Structures are given as C-alpha cells and as structure tokens.
PDB file of C-alpha atoms in Angstrom:
ATOM      1  CA  MET Q   1      27.978-174.481  29.897  1.00  0.00           C
ATOM      2  CA  ASP Q   2      25.770-177.040  27.904  1.00  0.00           C
ATOM      3  CA  CYS Q   3      24.609-179.473  30.735  1.00  0.00           C
ATOM      4  CA  ALA Q   4      23.316-182.055  28.301  1.00  0.00           C
ATOM      5  CA  ASP Q   5      27.193-182.708  28.111  1.00  0.00           C
ATOM      6  CA  GLU Q   6      27.814-182.886  31.991  1.00  0.00           C
ATOM      7  CA  GLN Q   7      28.648-186.397  33.187  1.00  0.00           C
ATOM      8  CA  SER Q   8      27.034-187.594  36.498  1.00  0.00           C
ATOM      9  CA  GLY Q   9      30.918-187.881  38.117  1.00  0.00           C
ATOM     10  CA  ASP Q  10      31.646-190.103  41.116  1.00  0.00           C
ATOM     11  CA  THR Q  11      31.033-188.567  44.679  1.00  0.00           C
ATOM     12  CA  ALA Q  12      34.114-188.618  46.536  1.00  0.00           C
ATOM     13  CA  GLU Q  13      34.244-190.955  49.024  1.00  0.00           C
ATOM     14  CA  SER Q  14      34.003-189.403  52.268  1.00  0.00           C
ATOM     15  CA  HIS Q  15      34.691-191.094  55.804  1.00  0.00           C
ATOM     16  CA  ILE Q  16      33.558-187.902  57.519  1.00  0.00           C
ATOM     17  CA  ARG Q  17      30.189-187.834  55.785  1.00  0.00           C
ATOM     18  CA  ALA Q  18      29.386-191.298  56.422  1.00  0.00           C
ATOM     19  CA  HIS Q  19      30.336-190.878  59.875  1.00  0.00           C
ATOM     20  CA  ALA Q  20      27.934-187.515  60.170  1.00  0.00           C
ATOM     21  CA  ASN Q  21      25.406-189.284  58.586  1.00  0.00           C
ATOM     22  CA  ALA Q  22      25.210-192.460  60.831  1.00  0.00           C
ATOM     23  CA  TYR Q  23      25.285-189.838  63.329  1.00  0.00           C
ATOM     24  CA  ALA Q  24      22.519-187.966  62.169  1.00  0.00           C
ATOM     25  CA  ALA Q  25      20.395-191.210  61.557  1.00  0.00           C
ATOM     26  CA  LYS Q  26      20.644-191.979  64.966  1.00  0.00           C
ATOM     27  CA  GLY Q  27      19.150-188.698  65.715  1.00  0.00           C
ATOM     28  CA  LEU Q  28      21.582-186.366  66.764  1.00  0.00           C
ATOM     29  CA  CYS Q  29      21.545-187.566  70.244  1.00  0.00           C
ATOM     30  CA  VAL Q  30      22.838-191.224  71.238  1.00  0.00           C
ATOM     31  CA  PRO Q  31      21.805-191.786  74.948  1.00  0.00           C
ATOM     32  CA  GLY Q  32      24.784-191.592  77.212  1.00  0.00           C
ATOM     33  CA  THR Q  33      27.360-189.820  74.951  1.00  0.00           C
ATOM     34  CA  PRO Q  34      29.239-186.767  76.586  1.00  0.00           C
ATOM     35  CA  PRO Q  35      27.336-183.445  75.504  1.00  0.00           C
ATOM     36  CA  VAL Q  36      30.572-182.111  74.172  1.00  0.00           C
ATOM     37  CA  VAL Q  37      30.948-184.969  71.850  1.00  0.00           C
ATOM     38  CA  VAL Q  38      27.149-184.877  71.020  1.00  0.00           C
ATOM     39  CA  ILE Q  39      28.011-180.728  69.941  1.00  0.00           C
ATOM     40  CA  GLY Q  40      31.419-181.486  68.158  1.00  0.00           C
ATOM     41  CA  ASP Q  41      29.308-184.327  66.487  1.00  0.00           C
ATOM     42  CA  THR Q  42      26.995-181.996  65.366  1.00  0.00           C
ATOM     43  CA  MET Q  43      29.318-179.815  64.028  1.00  0.00           C
ATOM     44  CA  LEU Q  44      30.915-182.006  62.002  1.00  0.00           C
ATOM     45  CA  TRP Q  45      27.740-182.988  60.707  1.00  0.00           C
ATOM     46  CA  MET Q  46      26.702-179.524  59.432  1.00  0.00           C
ATOM     47  CA  THR Q  47      30.218-179.035  58.214  1.00  0.00           C
ATOM     48  CA  THR Q  48      29.000-181.787  55.982  1.00  0.00           C
ATOM     49  CA  ALA Q  49      26.035-179.639  54.662  1.00  0.00           C
ATOM     50  CA  PHE Q  50      28.963-177.555  52.500  1.00  0.00           C
ATOM     51  CA  ALA Q  51      27.482-177.654  48.766  1.00  0.00           C
ATOM     52  CA  GLN Q  52      24.913-180.545  49.535  1.00  0.00           C
ATOM     53  CA  THR Q  53      22.252-178.214  48.697  1.00  0.00           C
ATOM     54  CA  ASP Q  54      23.701-177.808  45.302  1.00  0.00           C
ATOM     55  CA  THR Q  55      21.985-180.012  42.922  1.00  0.00           C
ATOM     56  CA  ASP Q  56      22.577-177.940  39.628  1.00  0.00           C
ATOM     57  CA  PRO Q  57      23.408-180.957  37.135  1.00  0.00           C
ATOM     58  CA  CYS Q  58      25.704-178.364  35.058  1.00  0.00           C
ATOM     59  CA  PHE Q  59      28.268-178.078  38.131  1.00  0.00           C
ATOM     60  CA  ARG Q  60      28.200-181.745  38.971  1.00  0.00           C
ATOM     61  CA  SER Q  61      31.813-182.509  37.601  1.00  0.00           C
ATOM     62  CA  ILE Q  62      32.763-179.528  39.653  1.00  0.00           C
ATOM     63  CA  ARG Q  63      30.890-180.599  42.839  1.00  0.00           C
ATOM     64  CA  SER Q  64      32.297-183.849  42.676  1.00  0.00           C
ATOM     65  CA  LYS Q  65      35.871-182.699  43.118  1.00  0.00           C
ATOM     66  CA  TYR Q  66      34.815-180.888  46.183  1.00  0.00           C
ATOM     67  CA  LEU Q  67      32.834-183.685  48.418  1.00  0.00           C
ATOM     68  CA  GLY Q  68      35.837-185.746  49.573  1.00  0.00           C
ATOM     69  CA  ASP Q  69      37.594-185.650  53.347  1.00  0.00           C
ATOM     70  CA  LEU Q  70      40.082-183.071  52.632  1.00  0.00           C
ATOM     71  CA  PRO Q  71      37.991-180.040  51.208  1.00  0.00           C
ATOM     72  CA  LEU Q  72      35.828-180.973  54.526  1.00  0.00           C
ATOM     73  CA  PHE Q  73      38.941-180.516  56.366  1.00  0.00           C
ATOM     74  CA  GLU Q  74      39.400-177.131  55.094  1.00  0.00           C
ATOM     75  CA  ILE Q  75      35.644-176.151  55.908  1.00  0.00           C
ATOM     76  CA  ALA Q  76      35.962-177.889  59.392  1.00  0.00           C
ATOM     77  CA  ALA Q  77      39.125-175.616  60.073  1.00  0.00           C
ATOM     78  CA  TYR Q  78      37.436-172.402  58.714  1.00  0.00           C
ATOM     79  CA  MET Q  79      34.076-173.424  61.252  1.00  0.00           C
ATOM     80  CA  LEU Q  80      36.410-173.790  64.136  1.00  0.00           C
ATOM     81  CA  PHE Q  81      37.952-170.414  63.492  1.00  0.00           C
ATOM     82  CA  ARG Q  82      34.270-168.660  63.182  1.00  0.00           C
ATOM     83  CA  ILE Q  83      33.374-170.556  66.468  1.00  0.00           C
ATOM     84  CA  ASP Q  84      36.458-169.336  68.062  1.00  0.00           C
ATOM     85  CA  LEU Q  85      35.559-165.657  67.058  1.00  0.00           C
ATOM     86  CA  TRP Q  86      32.075-166.316  67.889  1.00  0.00           C
ATOM     87  CA  LEU Q  87      32.935-167.449  71.711  1.00  0.00           C
ATOM     88  CA  PHE Q  88      36.121-164.900  72.002  1.00  0.00           C
ATOM     89  CA  THR Q  89      33.107-161.904  72.039  1.00  0.00           C
ATOM     90  CA  LYS Q  90      30.113-163.542  72.858  1.00  0.00           C
ATOM     91  CA  TYR Q  91      31.072-166.216  75.963  1.00  0.00           C
ATOM     92  CA  PRO Q  92      34.807-165.783  76.812  1.00  0.00           C
ATOM     93  CA  ALA Q  93      34.297-167.897  79.710  1.00  0.00           C
ATOM     94  CA  HIS Q  94      33.908-170.966  77.571  1.00  0.00           C
ATOM     95  CA  ARG Q  95      36.106-170.051  74.897  1.00  0.00           C
ATOM     96  CA  ARG Q  96      38.993-172.182  75.899  1.00  0.00           C
ATOM     97  CA  TYR Q  97      37.066-175.151  76.810  1.00  0.00           C
ATOM     98  CA  LEU Q  98      35.095-175.267  73.881  1.00  0.00           C
ATOM     99  CA  VAL Q  99      37.469-174.507  71.594  1.00  0.00           C
ATOM    100  CA  ASN Q 100      40.028-177.124  72.600  1.00  0.00           C
ATOM    101  CA  SER Q 101      36.646-179.565  72.327  1.00  0.00           C
ATOM    102  CA  PHE Q 102      36.055-179.164  68.975  1.00  0.00           C
ATOM    103  CA  PHE Q 103      39.907-178.771  68.233  1.00  0.00           C
ATOM    104  CA  ASN Q 104      40.292-182.063  69.312  1.00  0.00           C
ATOM    105  CA  HIS Q 105      37.165-183.602  67.651  1.00  0.00           C
ATOM    106  CA  ILE Q 106      38.113-182.398  64.351  1.00  0.00           C
ATOM    107  CA  GLY Q 107      41.522-183.520  64.557  1.00  0.00           C
ATOM    108  CA  SER Q 108      40.733-186.869  65.824  1.00  0.00           C
ATOM    109  CA  ALA Q 109      38.271-187.242  63.119  1.00  0.00           C
ATOM    110  CA  PHE Q 110      40.492-186.107  60.078  1.00  0.00           C
ATOM    111  CA  GLU Q 111      43.225-187.926  61.190  1.00  0.00           C
ATOM    112  CA  ARG Q 112      41.174-191.150  60.943  1.00  0.00           C
ATOM    113  CA  ALA Q 113      39.553-190.099  57.891  1.00  0.00           C
ATOM    114  CA  LEU Q 114      42.865-189.036  56.035  1.00  0.00           C
ATOM    115  CA  GLY Q 115      45.263-191.048  57.507  1.00  0.00           C
ATOM    116  CA  VAL Q 116      47.622-188.103  58.933  1.00  0.00           C
ATOM    117  CA  ASP Q 117      48.063-185.914  61.894  1.00  0.00           C
ATOM    118  CA  VAL Q 118      46.101-182.670  60.994  1.00  0.00           C
ATOM    119  CA  SER Q 119      46.442-180.806  64.190  1.00  0.00           C
ATOM    120  CA  LEU Q 120      49.947-178.524  63.048  1.00  0.00           C
ATOM    121  CA  THR Q 121      47.820-177.738  59.855  1.00  0.00           C
ATOM    122  CA  LEU Q 122      44.473-176.709  61.824  1.00  0.00           C
ATOM    123  CA  LYS Q 123      46.551-174.989  64.572  1.00  0.00           C
ATOM    124  CA  SER Q 124      47.945-172.686  61.455  1.00  0.00           C
ATOM    125  CA  ARG Q 125      44.983-172.274  59.678  1.00  0.00           C
ATOM    126  CA  ILE Q 126      43.282-170.729  62.774  1.00  0.00           C
ATOM    127  CA  GLU Q 127      46.499-168.866  63.657  1.00  0.00           C
ATOM    128  CA  ALA Q 128      46.105-167.430  60.132  1.00  0.00           C
ATOM    129  CA  TYR Q 129      42.672-166.456  59.845  1.00  0.00           C
ATOM    130  CA  SER Q 130      42.954-164.825  63.571  1.00  0.00           C
ATOM    131  CA  THR Q 131      45.808-162.788  62.298  1.00  0.00           C
ATOM    132  CA  MET Q 132      43.192-161.548  58.969  1.00  0.00           C
ATOM    133  CA  VAL Q 133      40.928-160.581  61.988  1.00  0.00           C
ATOM    134  CA  ARG Q 134      43.597-158.602  63.954  1.00  0.00           C
ATOM    135  CA  ARG Q 135      44.151-156.782  60.407  1.00  0.00           C
ATOM    136  CA  GLY Q 136      40.361-156.026  59.936  1.00  0.00           C
ATOM    137  CA  THR Q 137      40.077-158.212  56.935  1.00  0.00           C
ATOM    138  CA  ASP Q 138      36.206-158.754  56.756  1.00  0.00           C
ATOM    139  CA  THR Q 139      34.681-161.793  55.550  1.00  0.00           C
ATOM    140  CA  GLY Q 140      34.813-161.721  51.976  1.00  0.00           C
ATOM    141  CA  GLU Q 141      38.878-161.741  52.314  1.00  0.00           C
ATOM    142  CA  PHE Q 142      38.204-165.088  54.616  1.00  0.00           C
ATOM    143  CA  LEU Q 143      36.387-166.574  51.901  1.00  0.00           C
ATOM    144  CA  HIS Q 144      39.091-165.996  49.426  1.00  0.00           C
ATOM    145  CA  ASN Q 145      41.466-167.421  50.912  1.00  0.00           C
ATOM    146  CA  LEU Q 146      39.421-170.256  51.918  1.00  0.00           C
ATOM    147  CA  GLY Q 147      38.284-170.850  48.437  1.00  0.00           C
ATOM    148  CA  GLN Q 148      42.005-170.623  47.138  1.00  0.00           C
ATOM    149  CA  ILE Q 149      42.934-173.531  49.597  1.00  0.00           C
ATOM    150  CA  LEU Q 150      39.815-175.506  48.203  1.00  0.00           C
ATOM    151  CA  LEU Q 151      41.310-175.072  44.749  1.00  0.00           C
ATOM    152  CA  MET Q 152      44.570-176.689  46.100  1.00  0.00           C
ATOM    153  CA  SER Q 153      43.065-179.290  48.067  1.00  0.00           C
ATOM    154  CA  ARG Q 154      40.973-180.638  44.846  1.00  0.00           C
ATOM    155  CA  GLU Q 155      43.289-183.223  44.104  1.00  0.00           C
ATOM    156  CA  ALA Q 156      45.575-183.280  47.058  1.00  0.00           C
ATOM    157  CA  ARG Q 157      45.430-186.084  49.453  1.00  0.00           C
ATOM    158  CA  THR Q 158      46.821-184.350  52.756  1.00  0.00           C
ATOM    159  CA  PRO Q 159      46.961-181.245  53.961  1.00  0.00           C
ATOM    160  CA  VAL Q 160      48.425-178.554  51.845  1.00  0.00           C
ATOM    161  CA  GLU Q 161      50.650-175.681  52.479  1.00  0.00           C
ATOM    162  CA  TYR Q 162      49.276-172.218  51.871  1.00  0.00           C
ATOM    163  CA  SER Q 163      50.234-168.879  52.208  1.00  0.00           C
ATOM    164  CA  PHE Q 164      47.679-166.505  52.911  1.00  0.00           C
ATOM    165  CA  GLY Q 165      47.730-163.485  50.643  1.00  0.00           C
ATOM    166  CA  GLY Q 166      49.858-164.852  48.210  1.00  0.00           C
ATOM    167  CA  PRO Q 167      49.526-165.731  44.760  1.00  0.00           C
ATOM    168  CA  ILE Q 168      46.107-166.127  43.294  1.00  0.00           C
ATOM    169  CA  MET Q 169      45.855-170.006  41.738  1.00  0.00           C
ATOM    170  CA  LEU Q 170      43.114-169.089  38.806  1.00  0.00           C
ATOM    171  CA  SER Q 171      40.217-171.588  38.362  1.00  0.00           C
ATOM    172  CA  GLY Q 172      37.913-171.415  35.075  1.00  0.00           C
ATOM    173  CA  ALA Q 173      34.554-169.070  35.204  1.00  0.00           C
ATOM    174  CA  ASP Q 174      32.250-172.105  36.242  1.00  0.00           C
ATOM    175  CA  GLU Q 175      34.413-173.069  38.952  1.00  0.00           C
ATOM    176  CA  ASP Q 176      35.198-169.851  40.402  1.00  0.00           C
ATOM    177  CA  PHE Q 177      31.542-168.987  40.138  1.00  0.00           C
ATOM    178  CA  TRP Q 178      30.897-172.392  42.032  1.00  0.00           C
ATOM    179  CA  ILE Q 179      33.397-172.138  45.024  1.00  0.00           C
ATOM    180  CA  ARG Q 180      32.082-168.466  45.824  1.00  0.00           C
ATOM    181  CA  SER Q 181      28.813-168.986  45.732  1.00  0.00           C
ATOM    182  CA  ASN Q 182      28.769-172.218  48.053  1.00  0.00           C
ATOM    183  CA  LEU Q 183      30.962-170.418  50.415  1.00  0.00           C
ATOM    184  CA  ALA Q 184      28.923-167.525  50.568  1.00  0.00           C
ATOM    185  CA  ALA Q 185      25.940-170.177  51.164  1.00  0.00           C
ATOM    186  CA  PHE Q 186      27.767-171.954  54.122  1.00  0.00           C
ATOM    187  CA  GLU Q 187      28.992-168.619  55.533  1.00  0.00           C
ATOM    188  CA  GLY Q 188      25.306-167.440  55.491  1.00  0.00           C
ATOM    189  CA  ALA Q 189      23.304-170.211  56.593  1.00  0.00           C
ATOM    190  CA  ILE Q 190      25.217-172.955  57.943  1.00  0.00           C
ATOM    191  CA  VAL Q 191      27.382-170.953  60.372  1.00  0.00           C
ATOM    192  CA  PRO Q 192      24.992-169.059  62.039  1.00  0.00           C
ATOM    193  CA  THR Q 193      22.599-172.348  62.338  1.00  0.00           C
ATOM    194  CA  PHE Q 194      25.626-173.976  64.270  1.00  0.00           C
ATOM    195  CA  LEU Q 195      26.333-170.913  66.211  1.00  0.00           C
ATOM    196  CA  ASN Q 196      22.576-170.848  67.054  1.00  0.00           C
ATOM    197  CA  SER Q 197      22.738-174.584  68.337  1.00  0.00           C
ATOM    198  CA  LEU Q 198      25.968-173.925  70.266  1.00  0.00           C
ATOM    199  CA  GLU Q 199      24.766-170.954  72.037  1.00  0.00           C
ATOM    200  CA  LYS Q 200      21.653-173.087  73.091  1.00  0.00           C
ATOM    201  CA  PHE Q 201      24.103-175.663  74.508  1.00  0.00           C
ATOM    202  CA  ILE Q 202      26.402-172.983  76.340  1.00  0.00           C
ATOM    203  CA  GLU Q 203      22.772-171.645  77.980  1.00  0.00           C
ATOM    204  CA  THR Q 204      21.255-175.144  78.954  1.00  0.00           C
ATOM    205  CA  VAL Q 205      23.941-177.390  79.112  1.00  0.00           C
ATOM    206  CA  LEU Q 206      27.279-176.196  80.114  1.00  0.00           C
ATOM    207  CA  PRO Q 207      25.375-174.770  83.384  1.00  0.00           C
ATOM    208  CA  ARG Q 208      25.039-178.548  84.326  1.00  0.00           C
ATOM    209  CA  THR Q 209      28.699-178.970  83.284  1.00  0.00           C
ATOM    210  CA  THR Q 210      31.281-179.826  86.304  1.00  0.00           C
ATOM    211  CA  GLY Q 211      34.354-177.823  87.351  1.00  0.00           C
ATOM    212  CA  THR Q 212      36.518-180.840  86.373  1.00  0.00           C
ATOM    213  CA  GLU Q 213      34.910-181.118  83.001  1.00  0.00           C
ATOM    214  CA  MET Q 214      35.701-177.503  82.384  1.00  0.00           C
ATOM    215  CA  GLN Q 215      39.267-177.785  82.819  1.00  0.00           C
TER     216      GLN Q 215
END
C-alpha cells in the first residue's frame, strides 16, 4: 500500500464517542451520579478506545469505516460478553445485577445513538458468544466472528443479522490485517484494563450498595 495515496477520510460521526468524551472530560466521576452509572459510562468510554491508538496513515481510510456507532455497538456487545464470562468465574454473586445494569446501559445508549431498539440483537450476541464458550471455543474464534460482524456492519445503519460459524465474508488483505490487529489489541489491553477497574468497583463500591439496589 502506498501511504501517500491514502486520503484523509472523514471520521464517522459517533454519538456514543461524543457522549464518552464528554463524560471523560468531567473526570470520569460526576458527583451525585449513581456508582453503577459511572462504571457503565466507564465501560462505554473504554469501548470507544477501539482503533483509537491506531494512527498509521496507511490505514486511515479503512479506520474511518469502523469509528461510527454501529461498529461500536458490536464492540460493546463483545465487551459485555467478556464481562459476563469474567463475572461468572470470579464474582458470580454480583453477576446478575451487574450484567443487567450493563445490558440496560448499553441498550439505552445505543438506542439513542442508532434510533432503533438494540436489546434483542444485544441479547442474541451474548447468547451466541456464550454458546461458543460452552463448545470450548478459543478467543481467536470469538474475535474472528466479531471481525465478520464488523465487516458486515461497516456500511449498515442498523444491527445486522449474523450466523455465527456461517459463510465467511472476505475483505482485502489490508482491511483484514487492520481488523485482526485492532481486535487483538482491544482484547489484549482494553478488556483486561476495564476488568481491573470493575474488580476495584466490586471490591470497594458494591459492599456499600444496599440490598434494594442489588435486586
């Protein structure tokens, strides 16, 4: 690829990114905000980190396809799956409360951003990833399927139908490399960073949460 031939490309407008950046600008903690909302907004903010560290001008036109709200929805759905799996193994007593809270937070945010109810799609994505876990699927296969969904979503306006393990959608070598590299970076850095933050939240904030709030 000749980088000199790459056009600047417009960054896709993202309501979620604007929301997350405004949240981060306030210091990640607005006084009076319920703690579970704070951790939910933190999750959305870290979701928007997908591909943000990739500043290689050679991939600018490719990157611009994946910075909008629909690709971020798919990244958030995957993040929720990883949170659910982690809670299942480490904090099962808090799993239902936190997963439901994150689910509602993601659903509400992306319904506003995309203008459609995403709850059924979000639920189906989590169920599909979870089915793969029960089959002994490794992380590489999770990311392969997520990459396929991103490819299908790059020009869509609403969440796409996707059959996990179905026919493979092909892309160019450069785009395939970009997707695989950025998903691996997200899985290797952003996911564990957020899980560390969530663990601190569970250990320090949830013990002070009332029984009523935990229902």
